[in-house]
Amino acid sequence: EMSEMSERSKQNVAHGLAWSYYVGYLKIVLPRVKKSMEEFSRANPNLLACRKTWKLHILVPLSCDVYDDLEKADSNIQYVTDLTETTLARAGTKKRVYKHSLYAIRDEENQLWHCAVEYATPLQSLYAMSQDECAAFSREERLEQAKLFYRTLEEILKGSKECADAYRLIAYEEPEEAEIHFLSREIVWHLRQEHGEEIAVLEGSHPHSPSTGLDSAELNLQISVSDLPQPLRTDGF
């Protein structure tokens, strides 16, 4: 009965996508991100001066509108290079390659900010499902699924010791009226917060908590305790 209720409400879709994204991708790549950033920083010390930005910035547009080319999403975002790739044998595929791209983000003052950034790819599946008659997803249901995906992923990552301080989730709702540089401004806002956090640590003060930007409390999604992901076990099982 519980399974049928979950299927009717489609809650299992977002939960499954979030867990699959974590177990099949983030848990593999995030523990290696800082090493890749450190290697790049040694060769390019001026581009990644702030260690707080040495993480993977994961874009979570609640519209599920994902661009394959970030440069086409916003002309103030420019590809720089790929970080050191990780090669592993996975599910029968030998030498499977995992890598991240480094981008230069131009702000309104023409200053460049550098970071590794990419979309949360499962959102492409949610968008495709909303376009497929078999899945029967409405735009409203897709939005709720995107919110639930974000909340679930956030809870999973908070409980993951392997991924601690190696990521930053950037959830956002695009404005109703198109803004050509909305995405670059959103990313730069988060990078500025990270710079502020590093300065605060160096100076021994506490960083301010900004009131702008989306967080889980603002997603306005009702989730019962039983719906939330359970804490990750650390006993090897």
CSV table of C-alpha atoms in Angstrom, one decimal:
chain,number,residue,atom,x,y,z
A,1,GLU,CA,0.0,0.0,0.0
A,2,MET,CA,2.8,2.4,0.9
A,3,SER,CA,4.6,1.6,-2.4
A,4,GLU,CA,1.4,2.3,-4.4
A,5,MET,CA,0.9,5.6,-2.6
A,6,SER,CA,4.5,6.5,-3.3
A,7,GLU,CA,4.1,5.6,-7.0
A,8,ARG,CA,0.9,7.6,-7.3
A,9,SER,CA,2.5,10.7,-5.8
A,10,LYS,CA,5.7,10.0,-7.9
A,11,GLN,CA,7.9,10.7,-4.8
A,12,ASN,CA,10.0,7.7,-5.7
A,13,VAL,CA,11.2,9.3,-8.9
A,14,ALA,CA,13.1,12.2,-7.3
A,15,HIS,CA,14.4,10.1,-4.4
A,16,GLY,CA,15.7,7.5,-6.9
A,17,LEU,CA,17.3,10.0,-9.1
A,18,ALA,CA,19.0,11.8,-6.1
A,19,TRP,CA,20.4,8.5,-4.7
A,20,SER,CA,21.5,7.3,-8.1
A,21,TYR,CA,23.3,10.6,-8.8
A,22,TYR,CA,25.1,10.4,-5.4
A,23,VAL,CA,26.0,6.7,-5.4
A,24,GLY,CA,26.8,6.4,-9.1
A,25,TYR,CA,28.6,9.7,-9.6
A,26,LEU,CA,29.1,12.2,-6.8
A,27,LYS,CA,30.4,9.7,-4.3
A,28,ILE,CA,33.0,8.7,-6.9
A,29,VAL,CA,34.2,12.1,-8.1
A,30,LEU,CA,33.8,14.5,-5.2
A,31,PRO,CA,36.5,13.0,-3.0
A,32,ARG,CA,38.9,13.6,-5.9
A,33,VAL,CA,37.9,17.1,-6.7
A,34,LYS,CA,40.2,19.0,-4.3
A,35,LYS,CA,43.2,17.0,-5.5
A,36,SER,CA,42.4,18.0,-9.1
A,37,MET,CA,42.0,21.6,-8.1
A,38,GLU,CA,45.2,21.6,-6.2
A,39,GLU,CA,47.1,20.2,-9.1
A,40,PHE,CA,45.7,22.8,-11.4
A,41,SER,CA,46.4,25.6,-8.9
A,42,ARG,CA,50.1,24.6,-8.7
A,43,ALA,CA,50.4,25.2,-12.4
A,44,ASN,CA,48.1,28.2,-12.4
A,45,PRO,CA,48.4,29.9,-9.0
A,46,ASN,CA,46.6,33.1,-9.9
A,47,LEU,CA,43.4,31.5,-11.2
A,48,LEU,CA,42.4,29.5,-8.1
A,49,ALA,CA,43.8,31.6,-5.2
A,50,CYS,CA,40.8,31.0,-2.9
A,51,ARG,CA,40.8,27.4,-1.5
A,52,LYS,CA,37.1,27.7,-0.5
A,53,THR,CA,36.2,27.5,-4.2
A,54,TRP,CA,38.1,24.3,-4.7
A,55,LYS,CA,34.9,22.3,-5.0
A,56,LEU,CA,32.4,21.2,-7.6
A,57,HIS,CA,29.6,23.8,-8.0
A,58,ILE,CA,26.4,21.9,-9.0
A,59,LEU,CA,23.7,23.8,-10.7
A,60,VAL,CA,20.1,22.8,-9.8
A,61,PRO,CA,17.6,24.9,-11.9
A,62,LEU,CA,14.2,24.1,-10.6
A,63,SER,CA,12.8,24.5,-14.1
A,64,CYS,CA,15.0,21.4,-15.0
A,65,ASP,CA,16.2,23.5,-18.0
A,66,VAL,CA,19.7,22.2,-18.5
A,67,TYR,CA,22.1,23.4,-21.2
A,68,ASP,CA,24.6,21.0,-22.6
A,69,ASP,CA,26.9,24.0,-23.4
A,70,LEU,CA,27.2,26.5,-20.5
A,71,GLU,CA,28.6,29.1,-22.8
A,72,LYS,CA,25.3,29.2,-24.7
A,73,ALA,CA,23.4,29.5,-21.5
A,74,ASP,CA,25.3,32.7,-20.6
A,75,SER,CA,27.9,34.5,-22.6
A,76,ASN,CA,29.6,35.6,-19.4
A,77,ILE,CA,30.5,32.0,-18.7
A,78,GLN,CA,33.6,30.9,-20.7
A,79,TYR,CA,35.2,27.4,-20.8
A,80,VAL,CA,38.9,27.4,-19.7
A,81,THR,CA,40.1,23.8,-19.5
A,82,ASP,CA,39.3,20.4,-18.1
A,83,LEU,CA,40.7,19.3,-14.7
A,84,THR,CA,42.7,16.2,-14.3
A,85,GLU,CA,40.5,13.2,-15.2
A,86,THR,CA,39.8,10.1,-13.1
A,87,THR,CA,39.8,6.7,-14.9
A,88,LEU,CA,38.1,3.8,-13.3
A,89,ALA,CA,36.6,0.4,-14.3
A,90,ARG,CA,32.8,0.7,-13.8
A,91,ALA,CA,30.1,-1.8,-14.4
A,92,GLY,CA,32.0,-3.6,-17.2
A,93,THR,CA,33.3,-0.5,-18.8
A,94,LYS,CA,37.1,-0.4,-18.6
A,95,LYS,CA,38.9,2.9,-18.2
A,96,ARG,CA,35.7,4.9,-17.7
A,97,VAL,CA,36.6,8.6,-17.6
A,98,TYR,CA,35.3,11.1,-15.1
A,99,LYS,CA,36.3,14.8,-15.5
A,100,HIS,CA,35.2,18.3,-14.7
A,101,SER,CA,35.5,21.5,-16.6
A,102,LEU,CA,36.8,24.8,-15.3
A,103,TYR,CA,35.1,28.0,-16.3
A,104,ALA,CA,35.8,31.7,-16.0
A,105,ILE,CA,32.7,33.6,-14.9
A,106,ARG,CA,32.7,37.4,-15.7
A,107,ASP,CA,30.9,39.6,-13.2
A,108,GLU,CA,29.2,43.0,-13.7
A,109,GLU,CA,32.5,44.7,-13.0
A,110,ASN,CA,34.3,42.7,-15.7
A,111,GLN,CA,36.2,40.7,-13.1
A,112,LEU,CA,36.8,37.0,-13.8
A,113,TRP,CA,36.0,34.3,-11.2
A,114,HIS,CA,37.2,30.7,-11.8
A,115,CYS,CA,35.5,27.5,-10.7
A,116,ALA,CA,34.5,24.0,-11.7
A,117,VAL,CA,30.8,24.0,-12.4
A,118,GLU,CA,28.2,21.7,-14.0
A,119,TYR,CA,24.5,20.9,-14.0
A,120,ALA,CA,23.0,18.1,-11.9
A,121,THR,CA,22.4,15.8,-14.9
A,122,PRO,CA,19.4,13.9,-13.4
A,123,LEU,CA,17.3,17.1,-14.0
A,124,GLN,CA,17.6,16.3,-17.7
A,125,SER,CA,15.7,13.1,-17.0
A,126,LEU,CA,13.0,14.9,-15.1
A,127,TYR,CA,12.6,17.4,-18.0
A,128,ALA,CA,12.4,14.5,-20.5
A,129,MET,CA,9.8,12.7,-18.4
A,130,SER,CA,7.7,15.8,-18.4
A,131,GLN,CA,7.8,15.8,-22.2
A,132,ASP,CA,6.9,12.1,-22.5
A,133,GLU,CA,3.3,11.0,-22.5
A,134,CYS,CA,4.1,7.7,-20.8
A,135,ALA,CA,5.5,9.5,-17.7
A,136,ALA,CA,2.6,11.9,-17.5
A,137,PHE,CA,4.4,14.6,-15.7
A,138,SER,CA,2.9,18.1,-15.6
A,139,ARG,CA,5.0,21.2,-15.3
A,140,GLU,CA,3.8,21.6,-11.7
A,141,GLU,CA,4.7,18.0,-10.9
A,142,ARG,CA,8.1,18.5,-12.5
A,143,LEU,CA,8.7,21.5,-10.2
A,144,GLU,CA,7.8,19.6,-7.1
A,145,GLN,CA,10.0,16.7,-8.3
A,146,ALA,CA,12.9,19.1,-8.8
A,147,LYS,CA,12.4,20.5,-5.3
A,148,LEU,CA,12.3,17.1,-3.8
A,149,PHE,CA,15.4,16.1,-5.8
A,150,TYR,CA,17.3,19.0,-4.3
A,151,ARG,CA,16.1,18.4,-0.8
A,152,THR,CA,17.0,14.7,-0.9
A,153,LEU,CA,20.4,15.3,-2.5
A,154,GLU,CA,21.1,18.0,0.1
A,155,GLU,CA,20.3,15.6,2.9
A,156,ILE,CA,22.4,12.8,1.4
A,157,LEU,CA,25.4,15.0,0.9
A,158,LYS,CA,25.2,16.4,4.4
A,159,GLY,CA,25.5,12.9,5.8
A,160,SER,CA,28.4,11.9,3.5
A,161,LYS,CA,31.9,12.2,5.1
A,162,GLU,CA,33.6,11.4,1.8
A,163,CYS,CA,32.0,14.4,0.1
A,164,ALA,CA,32.3,17.0,2.9
A,165,ASP,CA,33.5,20.4,1.7
A,166,ALA,CA,33.9,19.2,-1.9
A,167,TYR,CA,30.7,20.6,-3.4
A,168,ARG,CA,28.3,23.5,-3.4
A,169,LEU,CA,24.7,23.1,-4.5
A,170,ILE,CA,23.3,26.1,-6.4
A,171,ALA,CA,19.5,25.8,-6.5
A,172,TYR,CA,17.7,28.6,-8.3
A,173,GLU,CA,14.5,29.6,-10.0
A,174,GLU,CA,14.9,31.5,-13.2
A,175,PRO,CA,13.1,34.9,-13.4
A,176,GLU,CA,9.9,35.0,-15.4
A,177,GLU,CA,11.4,37.7,-17.7
A,178,ALA,CA,14.6,36.4,-19.4
A,179,GLU,CA,17.8,37.9,-18.1
A,180,ILE,CA,20.8,37.1,-20.4
A,181,HIS,CA,23.3,37.1,-17.5
A,182,PHE,CA,21.2,35.7,-14.7
A,183,LEU,CA,23.1,32.4,-14.4
A,184,SER,CA,26.6,34.1,-14.3
A,185,ARG,CA,25.4,36.4,-11.6
A,186,GLU,CA,24.0,33.5,-9.6
A,187,ILE,CA,27.3,31.6,-9.7
A,188,VAL,CA,29.3,34.7,-8.9
A,189,TRP,CA,27.1,35.4,-5.9
A,190,HIS,CA,28.0,31.9,-4.5
A,191,LEU,CA,31.7,32.4,-5.3
A,192,ARG,CA,31.7,35.7,-3.4
A,193,GLN,CA,30.2,34.0,-0.4
A,194,GLU,CA,33.0,31.4,-0.5
A,195,HIS,CA,35.6,34.2,-0.7
A,196,GLY,CA,34.0,35.8,2.3
A,197,GLU,CA,34.1,32.6,4.2
A,198,GLU,CA,37.8,32.2,3.6
A,199,ILE,CA,38.5,35.8,4.6
A,200,ALA,CA,36.4,35.3,7.7
A,201,VAL,CA,38.4,32.2,8.7
A,202,LEU,CA,41.7,33.9,8.1
A,203,GLU,CA,40.6,36.9,10.2
A,204,GLY,CA,39.0,34.7,12.9
A,205,SER,CA,35.6,36.2,12.4
A,206,HIS,CA,32.3,34.6,11.4
A,207,PRO,CA,31.0,35.1,7.9
A,208,HIS,CA,27.6,36.8,7.5
A,209,SER,CA,24.7,34.7,6.5
A,210,PRO,CA,23.3,36.3,3.3
A,211,SER,CA,19.5,36.6,2.9
A,212,THR,CA,19.6,36.2,-0.9
A,213,GLY,CA,19.8,33.0,-2.9
A,214,LEU,CA,17.7,29.8,-2.5
A,215,ASP,CA,18.2,27.3,0.3
A,216,SER,CA,16.2,24.3,1.3
A,217,ALA,CA,14.0,26.3,3.7
A,218,GLU,CA,12.8,28.5,0.9
A,219,LEU,CA,11.8,25.7,-1.4
A,220,ASN,CA,8.5,25.6,0.3
A,221,LEU,CA,8.0,21.8,-0.1
A,222,GLN,CA,6.1,19.7,2.4
A,223,ILE,CA,8.0,16.4,3.1
A,224,SER,CA,7.2,14.1,6.0
A,225,VAL,CA,9.9,12.6,8.2
A,226,SER,CA,9.4,9.2,6.6
A,227,ASP,CA,10.0,10.7,3.1
A,228,LEU,CA,13.4,12.1,4.0
A,229,PRO,CA,16.5,10.0,3.2
A,230,GLN,CA,17.9,8.1,6.1
A,231,PRO,CA,21.4,8.9,7.6
A,232,LEU,CA,24.2,7.1,5.8
A,233,ARG,CA,25.7,4.2,7.7
A,234,THR,CA,29.4,4.1,8.5
A,235,ASP,CA,29.7,0.5,9.5
A,236,GLY,CA,30.5,-0.8,6.0
A,237,PHE,CA,27.0,-2.0,5.2
